[in-house]
Amino acid sequence: MRGSGQDSIPFDLIESWIAEVRSRPNGMCGIFLDANDGQPSGPRARPWDEPDLLVSAAVDVSTLRLRFDRYGAMFDVEIADITGVKPTQHSWGAGLLVCGAIGGAATNIWLV
């Protein structure tokens, strides 16, 4: 069930991304929390040398909950009040740009 105004947001893109990542060995993916994370000049510049591993993911109403392993550390991210989802190109490859809020602050997250 989606919240009011959420019907026009293509949540099926997120659900397809989750299914695709689950089909990869160990759930390899890239989850980037800002515009510099994973870019050619950043600390994770060499794509897929140290991928994130998706442990769990769920979309509920207008919230995406992700648990992933990055370099052996577990992270939980909740993107609430999703306002947009669109296909995008990241330096790690094709993925999604999800716009919403983390902890009440507007944010973008890239899913590759």
Short mmCIF file of C-alpha atoms in Angstrom, two decimals:
data_model
loop_
_atom_site.label_atom_id
_atom_site.label_comp_id
_atom_site.label_asym_id
_atom_site.label_seq_id
_atom_site.Cartn_x
_atom_site.Cartn_y
_atom_site.Cartn_z
CA MET A 1 0.00 0.00 0.00
CA ARG A 2 1.40 3.37 -0.98
CA GLY A 3 0.83 6.67 0.75
CA SER A 4 -1.08 9.56 -0.77
CA GLY A 5 0.74 10.86 -3.83
CA GLN A 6 3.04 7.82 -3.92
CA ASP A 7 1.21 6.07 -6.79
CA SER A 8 3.20 7.96 -9.45
CA ILE A 9 6.60 6.92 -8.01
CA PRO A 10 7.95 3.83 -9.82
CA PHE A 11 8.56 1.63 -6.76
CA ASP A 12 8.67 -1.33 -9.15
CA LEU A 13 12.13 -0.08 -10.19
CA ILE A 14 13.36 -0.54 -6.61
CA GLU A 15 11.74 -3.96 -6.39
CA SER A 16 13.40 -4.97 -9.69
CA TRP A 17 16.78 -3.74 -8.43
CA ILE A 18 16.39 -5.79 -5.24
CA ALA A 19 15.52 -8.91 -7.26
CA GLU A 20 18.48 -8.35 -9.60
CA VAL A 21 20.94 -7.91 -6.72
CA ARG A 22 19.61 -11.03 -4.99
CA SER A 23 20.45 -12.99 -8.15
CA ARG A 24 24.11 -11.87 -8.02
CA PRO A 25 26.78 -13.87 -6.16
CA ASN A 26 26.66 -12.86 -2.47
CA GLY A 27 24.23 -10.02 -3.33
CA MET A 28 27.04 -7.85 -4.72
CA CYS A 29 25.97 -4.24 -5.26
CA GLY A 30 26.97 -0.65 -4.74
CA ILE A 31 25.02 1.52 -2.30
CA PHE A 32 26.24 5.10 -2.39
CA LEU A 33 25.05 7.61 0.18
CA ASP A 34 26.34 10.80 -1.43
CA ALA A 35 27.44 12.12 -4.80
CA ASN A 36 31.15 11.50 -4.09
CA ASP A 37 30.92 7.94 -2.73
CA GLY A 38 32.22 5.52 -5.35
CA GLN A 39 33.23 8.19 -7.86
CA PRO A 40 36.53 7.91 -9.80
CA SER A 41 38.40 10.20 -7.39
CA GLY A 42 37.00 8.72 -4.16
CA PRO A 43 38.08 5.92 -1.81
CA ARG A 44 35.86 3.38 -3.60
CA ALA A 45 36.95 4.43 -7.07
CA ARG A 46 37.71 1.01 -8.52
CA PRO A 47 34.32 -0.54 -9.21
CA TRP A 48 33.56 -3.98 -7.84
CA ASP A 49 36.93 -4.51 -6.10
CA GLU A 50 35.14 -4.21 -2.76
CA PRO A 51 31.39 -4.36 -3.48
CA ASP A 52 28.72 -3.92 -0.88
CA LEU A 53 26.83 -7.12 -0.10
CA LEU A 54 23.07 -6.78 0.23
CA VAL A 55 21.87 -8.67 3.31
CA SER A 56 18.22 -7.60 3.23
CA ALA A 57 15.99 -5.08 1.52
CA ALA A 58 12.32 -4.19 1.74
CA VAL A 59 10.03 -1.50 0.39
CA ASP A 60 7.04 -0.59 2.54
CA VAL A 61 4.66 2.28 1.78
CA SER A 62 7.19 5.02 0.89
CA THR A 63 10.19 3.65 2.82
CA LEU A 64 13.14 1.58 1.63
CA ARG A 65 15.02 -0.38 4.28
CA LEU A 66 18.44 -1.74 3.39
CA ARG A 67 20.91 -3.81 5.39
CA PHE A 68 24.27 -4.32 3.73
CA ASP A 69 27.79 -5.38 4.47
CA ARG A 70 30.52 -2.90 3.51
CA TYR A 71 34.08 -4.04 4.13
CA GLY A 72 32.87 -6.47 6.81
CA ALA A 73 30.79 -3.88 8.72
CA MET A 74 26.99 -4.10 8.75
CA PHE A 75 24.97 -1.00 7.92
CA ASP A 76 21.24 -0.32 8.14
CA VAL A 77 19.81 2.49 6.03
CA GLU A 78 16.21 3.62 5.97
CA ILE A 79 15.17 6.00 3.22
CA ALA A 80 11.76 7.41 4.15
CA ASP A 81 9.31 9.66 2.35
CA ILE A 82 10.60 8.62 -1.08
CA THR A 83 9.82 11.36 -3.57
CA GLY A 84 11.47 9.97 -6.68
CA VAL A 85 13.11 6.94 -8.26
CA LYS A 86 14.82 7.11 -11.63
CA PRO A 87 17.28 5.06 -13.64
CA THR A 88 20.75 6.60 -13.65
CA GLN A 89 24.32 5.92 -14.67
CA HIS A 90 26.92 5.77 -11.90
CA SER A 91 30.64 5.18 -12.32
CA TRP A 92 30.02 1.62 -11.05
CA GLY A 93 27.36 1.04 -13.74
CA ALA A 94 23.65 1.40 -14.40
CA GLY A 95 21.47 1.80 -11.35
CA LEU A 96 18.83 3.86 -9.61
CA LEU A 97 18.80 7.27 -7.97
CA VAL A 98 16.38 7.28 -5.03
CA CYS A 99 15.36 10.61 -3.51
CA GLY A 100 13.92 10.70 -0.01
CA ALA A 101 14.96 11.39 3.58
CA ILE A 102 17.32 9.80 6.07
CA GLY A 103 16.73 10.87 9.65
CA GLY A 104 14.47 13.67 8.42
CA ALA A 105 17.14 15.20 6.16
CA ALA A 106 16.59 15.23 2.39
CA THR A 107 19.01 12.88 0.66
CA ASN A 108 19.79 10.98 -2.51
CA ILE A 109 21.04 7.41 -2.58
CA TRP A 110 22.45 5.59 -5.59
CA LEU A 111 21.74 1.87 -5.96
CA VAL A 112 23.93 -0.02 -8.44
#
